[in-house]
Amino acid sequence: MYKAVIIGGSAGSFQVVTKILSSIPENYPIPVLLCLHRLKHVRSGFVEALSLKSALPIVEPLDKEQLKPGKAYLAPANYHMYVELANRIALSTEEPVNHSRPSIDLSFITAAQAYRKSLIGIILSGANKDGAQGIKKVHDLGGTTIVQDPLECEVKTMTESSLQLTPVDHVYKTDQIINFLKK
Amino acid sequence: MSTKLKNKDFFDTFLEDVLVESTEIVPRSLFWRWLRDDYLIGNSGKRLKIWLPESISGDELYTLCIVLKEIDMLDNVDIFATSICQGNINKAITGYFDTKKVEPSTENYKRFQGTKRFSDYYSENGAKPQRDNSLIKYVTLNTINLLEDKLPVNMDLILFRNHFIYYNPSLQTKTLELLYNSLSIRGLMAIGIQETVGSSDKIKLHLLNEAENVYQKR
């Protein structure tokens, strides 16, 4: 039923993402898109750090790369990562949005348009409101929306901004997110 | 609507809106350091021919000229900067750029480890910063439609970074073949770090620098 998962996060989300990626099975039947705020000039190290305990292989996709099940796709530094129809990644060097490139809003909006109700969108801990418009779009187009419980977040701004804008389906702690994804 | 699109000026305005501008000058400083240290300086005895086939904001051109000036090569190269859009060529000629670019570009320039300061290369007399236009004194600026017009040949270096990302696969293939044909043997082509050249029998490119995605024609 679901065709993709997309996860957005910033400050405080690294541990949550690594926990999620180490808990879901390696033959996960759908692709996992990761749009995480990251240092602009640092090109290597982030994928490697995330990959250490991950059950899924993680790549920074090339432009027009085809999305495959059982793989995680991390938005490359200083590019926006879009999902195009026909299940491909499109990259962009357009202006930062919410001071961010990659922007969570842009990734989520394009994923929502591509997958509609077959999408799970998850917003995690972060220090700005990037992602609030994005997860609203996922909700508006029928996808399932999850926001990390602000009480569990290292930094609440991102999750609280998302909740202010959208009546999401679930407000979950990390373990609950993992259980949901495993089902 | 179709009558409007046939109007050349309107179409040019449309292109100016739709073509994606770069957001910073000296983008990806590591690439420019590599280009300076591992390619340009070693070729300083040669009169290099360099082509920027889609000069949208002029930032890549501006950066190239700064790099060349600092190693005293600016007046010994032939640079061609072209665009499908006349509006972009006009922008490149006047040299104004967005104030928003100043901060990230200054930071990029520091990482590039140039010999001066980024602020030495522009002035802020009016509302917008303006590039020192003496930098492009020797540059040939032209409108060119890559698919329709006659293209420069025997280029030693083609800079085409982060343009393929905006092309569909068929346009990308066609453009790549045209650019390849414009390269001299052992000429270099630099594309965006997350872009690919794919595989085609017509294109014999060797990956010279994996980190910066620079290819050499065999």
Coordinates of C-alpha atoms in Angstrom, one line a residue:
Chain A
M1 CA 0.0 0.0 0.0
Y2 CA 2.8 2.5 0.9
K3 CA 5.3 3.3 -1.8
A4 CA 7.8 5.4 0.1
V5 CA 8.8 6.9 3.5
I6 CA 10.2 10.3 3.7
I7 CA 11.9 11.6 6.9
G8 CA 12.9 15.2 7.6
G9 CA 15.1 16.4 10.5
S10 CA 17.7 18.8 11.7
A11 CA 19.4 19.5 15.0
G12 CA 18.8 16.5 17.3
S13 CA 17.6 14.1 14.6
F14 CA 20.8 12.2 13.9
Q15 CA 20.4 9.7 16.8
V16 CA 16.7 9.2 15.9
V17 CA 17.5 8.5 12.3
T18 CA 20.3 6.1 13.1
K19 CA 18.0 4.3 15.5
I20 CA 15.3 4.0 12.9
L21 CA 17.7 2.8 10.2
S22 CA 19.2 0.1 12.5
S23 CA 15.8 -1.2 13.5
I24 CA 14.0 -1.7 10.2
P25 CA 14.7 -4.8 8.3
E26 CA 17.3 -4.8 5.5
N27 CA 14.8 -6.1 2.9
Y28 CA 12.4 -3.2 3.6
P29 CA 9.9 -3.2 0.8
I30 CA 10.0 0.5 0.0
P31 CA 12.6 3.3 -0.4
V32 CA 13.4 5.6 2.5
L33 CA 14.1 9.3 1.7
L34 CA 16.1 11.3 4.2
C35 CA 16.1 15.0 4.1
L36 CA 18.4 16.1 6.9
H37 CA 19.9 19.6 7.3
R38 CA 23.6 19.3 7.1
L39 CA 26.8 21.3 6.8
K40 CA 27.0 22.8 3.3
H41 CA 30.7 22.4 2.7
V42 CA 31.1 18.9 4.2
R43 CA 30.8 16.5 1.4
S44 CA 31.8 13.2 3.0
G45 CA 31.4 11.7 6.4
F46 CA 27.7 12.1 6.9
V47 CA 26.6 9.1 4.9
E48 CA 29.4 7.0 6.4
A49 CA 28.3 8.1 10.0
L50 CA 24.6 7.3 9.2
S51 CA 25.6 4.0 7.6
L52 CA 27.5 2.6 10.6
K53 CA 24.6 0.8 12.1
S54 CA 22.1 1.0 9.3
A55 CA 20.4 -2.1 8.0
L56 CA 19.7 -0.4 4.8
P57 CA 22.4 0.8 2.4
I58 CA 22.4 4.7 2.3
V59 CA 23.4 6.7 -0.7
E60 CA 23.5 10.3 -1.7
P61 CA 21.6 10.0 -5.0
L62 CA 22.8 11.2 -8.3
D63 CA 20.4 13.3 -10.3
K64 CA 17.7 11.2 -12.0
E65 CA 18.6 8.1 -10.0
Q66 CA 15.8 5.6 -9.8
L67 CA 14.4 5.0 -6.3
K68 CA 14.6 1.3 -5.2
P69 CA 13.1 -0.6 -2.3
G70 CA 15.4 -1.5 0.6
K71 CA 17.6 1.6 0.1
A72 CA 17.8 4.9 1.9
Y73 CA 18.5 8.1 -0.1
L74 CA 20.1 11.0 1.7
A75 CA 19.8 14.5 0.2
P76 CA 23.3 15.6 -0.8
A77 CA 24.8 18.7 0.8
N78 CA 23.9 21.9 -0.9
Y79 CA 21.3 20.4 -3.3
H80 CA 17.5 20.2 -3.0
M81 CA 16.3 16.7 -3.5
Y82 CA 13.0 16.3 -5.3
V83 CA 11.0 13.2 -6.1
E84 CA 9.8 13.1 -9.7
L85 CA 7.1 11.0 -11.2
A86 CA 8.4 7.7 -12.5
N87 CA 10.1 7.2 -9.1
R88 CA 13.2 9.2 -9.8
I89 CA 15.2 11.7 -7.9
A90 CA 15.7 15.2 -9.3
L91 CA 18.3 17.5 -7.8
S92 CA 18.3 21.3 -7.8
T93 CA 20.6 24.2 -6.9
E94 CA 17.8 26.7 -6.5
E95 CA 17.8 29.1 -3.6
P96 CA 17.7 27.8 -0.1
V97 CA 14.2 27.7 1.4
N98 CA 13.9 28.4 5.1
H99 CA 17.7 29.1 4.9
S100 CA 18.1 25.4 4.0
R101 CA 19.4 23.6 1.1
P102 CA 18.4 20.7 1.1
S103 CA 15.0 22.0 2.1
I104 CA 12.7 19.6 3.9
D105 CA 9.6 21.4 2.6
L106 CA 10.7 21.0 -1.0
S107 CA 11.4 17.3 -0.7
F108 CA 8.2 16.6 1.2
I109 CA 6.1 18.6 -1.3
T110 CA 7.4 16.8 -4.3
A111 CA 7.2 13.4 -2.6
A112 CA 3.6 14.1 -1.6
Q113 CA 2.8 15.0 -5.2
A114 CA 4.5 11.9 -6.5
Y115 CA 3.1 9.4 -4.0
R116 CA -0.1 11.0 -2.5
K117 CA -1.8 8.6 -0.1
S118 CA 1.0 6.0 -0.6
L119 CA 3.5 8.1 1.4
I120 CA 4.5 8.1 5.0
G121 CA 6.0 11.5 6.0
I122 CA 7.9 11.9 9.3
I123 CA 9.2 15.1 10.9
L124 CA 11.8 14.8 13.6
S125 CA 13.7 17.2 16.0
G126 CA 15.0 20.4 14.5
A127 CA 15.6 24.1 15.1
N128 CA 13.6 25.8 12.4
K129 CA 10.3 25.4 10.7
D130 CA 11.4 23.8 7.5
G131 CA 9.2 20.8 7.0
A132 CA 5.9 22.4 8.3
Q133 CA 4.6 23.2 4.9
G134 CA 6.0 19.9 3.6
I135 CA 4.2 17.7 6.0
K136 CA 1.0 19.7 5.5
K137 CA 1.2 18.9 1.8
V138 CA 1.6 15.2 2.6
H139 CA -1.5 15.4 4.8
D140 CA -3.5 17.4 2.2
L141 CA -2.7 14.8 -0.5
G142 CA -3.8 11.9 1.6
G143 CA -0.5 10.6 2.9
T144 CA 0.1 9.3 6.5
T145 CA 1.8 11.9 8.7
I146 CA 3.9 11.4 11.8
V147 CA 5.7 14.0 13.9
Q148 CA 8.1 13.0 16.6
D149 CA 6.8 13.9 20.1
P150 CA 8.2 17.3 20.9
L151 CA 8.6 16.2 24.5
E152 CA 11.2 13.7 23.2
C153 CA 12.9 16.1 20.8
E154 CA 16.3 17.6 21.5
V155 CA 15.0 20.7 19.8
K156 CA 11.3 21.2 19.6
T157 CA 10.9 24.0 17.0
M158 CA 10.6 21.8 13.9
T159 CA 8.0 19.4 15.3
E160 CA 6.0 22.1 17.1
S161 CA 5.8 24.2 13.9
S162 CA 4.6 21.1 12.0
L163 CA 2.0 20.4 14.6
Q164 CA 0.7 24.0 14.6
L165 CA 0.0 23.8 10.9
T166 CA -1.4 20.3 10.4
P167 CA -3.6 17.8 12.3
V168 CA -1.1 14.9 11.8
D169 CA -2.1 11.3 12.1
H170 CA 0.4 10.4 14.8
V171 CA 2.6 12.1 17.4
Y172 CA 5.0 9.4 18.2
K173 CA 8.2 8.8 20.2
T174 CA 11.0 7.1 18.4
D175 CA 10.1 3.6 19.4
Q176 CA 6.6 4.1 18.2
I177 CA 7.8 5.4 14.9
I178 CA 9.9 2.3 14.5
N179 CA 7.0 0.0 15.4
F180 CA 4.9 1.8 12.9
L181 CA 7.4 1.5 10.1
K182 CA 8.0 -2.2 10.8
K183 CA 4.3 -3.1 10.3
Chain B
M1 CA -0.6 32.0 -25.7
S2 CA 1.1 30.6 -28.7
T3 CA 1.4 34.0 -30.4
K4 CA 3.1 35.3 -27.2
L5 CA 5.6 32.5 -27.3
K6 CA 6.5 33.3 -30.9
N7 CA 7.5 36.7 -29.7
K8 CA 11.2 36.6 -29.3
D9 CA 11.4 39.2 -26.5
F10 CA 8.7 37.5 -24.5
F11 CA 10.4 34.1 -25.0
D12 CA 13.7 35.7 -23.8
T13 CA 12.0 37.1 -20.7
F14 CA 10.5 33.7 -20.1
L15 CA 13.9 32.1 -20.3
E16 CA 15.4 34.6 -18.0
D17 CA 12.7 33.7 -15.4
V18 CA 12.9 30.0 -15.9
L19 CA 16.6 29.3 -16.1
V20 CA 18.0 28.7 -12.6
E21 CA 20.6 31.2 -11.4
S22 CA 23.4 30.1 -9.2
T23 CA 23.1 31.4 -5.6
E24 CA 26.8 32.0 -4.8
I25 CA 30.1 33.1 -6.3
V26 CA 33.1 30.8 -6.0
P27 CA 30.7 27.8 -5.4
R28 CA 32.4 24.6 -4.3
S29 CA 35.7 26.1 -3.5
L30 CA 37.5 22.7 -3.5
F31 CA 36.8 22.5 -7.3
W32 CA 38.4 25.9 -7.9
R33 CA 41.4 25.0 -5.8
W34 CA 41.9 21.8 -7.8
L35 CA 41.4 23.6 -11.1
R36 CA 44.0 26.3 -10.2
D37 CA 46.6 24.0 -8.6
D38 CA 46.2 20.9 -10.7
Y39 CA 45.3 22.2 -14.1
L40 CA 45.6 25.9 -14.8
I41 CA 49.0 26.5 -13.3
G42 CA 50.5 23.5 -15.1
N43 CA 49.1 24.8 -18.4
S44 CA 50.1 28.4 -18.0
G45 CA 52.4 28.2 -21.0
K46 CA 49.5 27.3 -23.3
R47 CA 46.8 29.7 -24.5
L48 CA 43.8 27.8 -23.1
K49 CA 40.3 27.9 -24.7
I50 CA 37.6 27.8 -22.1
W51 CA 33.9 27.6 -22.7
L52 CA 31.0 28.2 -20.3
P53 CA 28.0 27.0 -22.4
E54 CA 25.2 28.3 -20.3
S55 CA 26.2 31.4 -18.4
I56 CA 23.0 32.1 -16.5
S57 CA 24.0 34.4 -13.6
G58 CA 27.6 35.0 -14.6
D59 CA 28.8 33.7 -11.3
E60 CA 30.8 30.8 -12.7
L61 CA 32.4 33.2 -15.2
Y62 CA 33.2 35.7 -12.5
T63 CA 34.8 33.0 -10.4
L64 CA 36.8 31.7 -13.3
C65 CA 38.1 35.2 -14.1
I66 CA 39.1 35.8 -10.4
V67 CA 41.0 32.5 -10.3
L68 CA 42.8 33.2 -13.6
K69 CA 43.7 36.8 -12.6
E70 CA 45.3 35.7 -9.3
I71 CA 47.7 33.4 -11.2
D72 CA 48.3 36.0 -14.0
M73 CA 46.6 34.0 -16.7
L74 CA 43.6 36.1 -17.4
D75 CA 45.0 37.9 -20.4
N76 CA 46.4 34.7 -21.9
V77 CA 43.2 32.6 -22.3
D78 CA 40.3 32.7 -24.7
I79 CA 37.1 32.5 -22.7
F80 CA 33.7 32.0 -24.3
A81 CA 30.6 32.6 -22.2
T82 CA 27.3 31.9 -23.9
S83 CA 23.7 31.6 -23.1
I84 CA 20.5 30.8 -24.9
C85 CA 19.0 33.9 -23.3
Q86 CA 20.1 37.4 -24.3
G87 CA 18.9 38.7 -20.9
N88 CA 21.5 36.6 -19.2
I89 CA 24.3 37.8 -21.5
N90 CA 23.2 41.4 -20.7
K91 CA 23.4 40.6 -17.0
A92 CA 26.9 39.1 -17.5
I93 CA 28.0 42.3 -19.2
T94 CA 26.7 44.7 -16.6
G95 CA 28.1 42.6 -13.7
Y96 CA 25.5 43.4 -11.0
F97 CA 24.7 40.7 -8.6
D98 CA 22.3 40.1 -5.7
T99 CA 23.3 41.4 -2.3
K100 CA 22.3 38.0 -0.8
K101 CA 25.3 36.4 -2.6
V102 CA 27.9 38.6 -0.8
E103 CA 28.0 36.6 2.5
P104 CA 28.1 33.0 1.1
S105 CA 30.5 34.1 -1.6
T106 CA 32.9 35.8 0.8
E107 CA 33.0 32.6 2.9
N108 CA 33.5 30.5 -0.3
Y109 CA 36.4 32.7 -1.4
K110 CA 38.1 32.3 2.0
R111 CA 37.8 28.5 1.7
F112 CA 39.2 28.8 -1.8
Q113 CA 42.3 30.5 -0.3
G114 CA 42.7 33.2 -2.9
T115 CA 45.4 35.8 -2.7
K116 CA 43.2 38.8 -1.9
R117 CA 39.8 39.4 -0.4
F118 CA 36.5 38.8 -2.2
S119 CA 35.6 42.4 -1.6
D120 CA 38.5 43.5 -3.8
Y121 CA 36.6 42.2 -6.8
Y122 CA 33.4 44.2 -6.5
S123 CA 32.2 47.6 -5.6
E124 CA 29.0 48.7 -3.7
N125 CA 28.3 52.2 -5.0
G126 CA 24.7 51.7 -6.0
A127 CA 21.8 49.6 -4.8
K128 CA 23.4 46.3 -5.9
P129 CA 27.0 45.1 -5.7
Q130 CA 28.8 45.3 -9.1
R131 CA 31.6 43.1 -10.2
D132 CA 34.9 44.6 -11.3
N133 CA 34.2 44.5 -15.0
S134 CA 37.8 44.6 -16.0
L135 CA 37.7 40.9 -15.1
I136 CA 35.7 40.1 -18.2
K137 CA 37.6 42.3 -20.6
Y138 CA 38.8 39.4 -22.7
V139 CA 35.7 37.3 -22.5
T140 CA 33.6 36.7 -25.6
L141 CA 29.9 36.8 -24.6
N142 CA 27.3 35.6 -27.1
T143 CA 23.8 34.1 -27.3
I144 CA 24.0 30.6 -28.5
N145 CA 21.3 27.9 -28.7
L146 CA 23.3 24.7 -28.1
L147 CA 21.0 22.6 -30.2
E148 CA 20.7 25.0 -33.2
D149 CA 23.7 27.2 -33.5
K150 CA 27.3 26.6 -34.5
L151 CA 29.4 25.8 -31.4
P152 CA 32.9 26.7 -30.4
V153 CA 35.4 23.9 -31.2
N154 CA 38.7 22.7 -29.8
M155 CA 38.0 23.7 -26.3
D156 CA 40.5 22.8 -23.7
L157 CA 38.0 23.2 -20.8
I158 CA 34.3 23.3 -20.6
L159 CA 32.6 24.3 -17.4
F160 CA 29.0 23.0 -17.3
R161 CA 28.2 22.4 -13.6
N162 CA 24.7 21.9 -12.4
H163 CA 22.9 22.3 -15.7
F164 CA 22.1 18.7 -16.6
I165 CA 20.0 18.5 -13.4
Y166 CA 17.5 20.8 -15.2
Y167 CA 17.5 18.8 -18.4
N168 CA 15.4 15.8 -19.2
P169 CA 17.3 12.6 -20.1
S170 CA 17.0 13.2 -23.9
L171 CA 18.2 16.8 -23.8
Q172 CA 21.0 15.8 -21.5
T173 CA 22.2 13.1 -24.0
K174 CA 22.0 15.5 -26.9
T175 CA 23.8 18.3 -25.1
L176 CA 26.5 16.0 -23.8
E177 CA 27.3 14.8 -27.3
L178 CA 27.5 18.4 -28.6
L179 CA 29.8 19.4 -25.8
Y180 CA 31.9 16.4 -26.3
N181 CA 32.4 17.3 -29.9
S182 CA 33.5 20.8 -28.9
L183 CA 36.2 19.4 -26.7
S184 CA 39.8 19.0 -28.0
I185 CA 41.4 15.7 -27.4
R186 CA 42.4 15.6 -23.7
G187 CA 40.1 18.5 -23.1
L188 CA 38.4 18.7 -19.8
M189 CA 34.7 18.9 -18.9
A190 CA 33.5 19.7 -15.4
I191 CA 29.9 18.9 -14.4
G192 CA 28.1 19.0 -11.1
I193 CA 29.2 16.5 -8.4
Q194 CA 25.9 14.7 -8.4
E195 CA 25.5 14.6 -12.1
T196 CA 26.4 11.8 -14.5
V197 CA 27.6 11.5 -18.1
G198 CA 25.9 8.1 -18.5
S199 CA 27.4 5.6 -20.9
S200 CA 27.4 6.0 -24.7
D201 CA 29.5 4.6 -27.5
K202 CA 29.9 8.0 -29.0
I203 CA 31.3 9.6 -25.8
K204 CA 34.8 8.5 -24.7
L205 CA 35.3 10.3 -21.4
H206 CA 37.8 9.3 -18.7
L207 CA 37.0 10.3 -15.1
L208 CA 39.9 12.5 -14.2
N209 CA 38.8 13.8 -10.8
E210 CA 36.2 11.7 -9.1
A211 CA 35.6 14.1 -6.2
E212 CA 35.0 17.1 -8.4
N213 CA 33.4 15.1 -11.3
V214 CA 35.8 16.3 -14.0
Y215 CA 36.2 14.3 -17.2
Q216 CA 38.8 14.2 -19.9
K217 CA 38.2 13.4 -23.5
R218 CA 40.2 10.4 -24.7

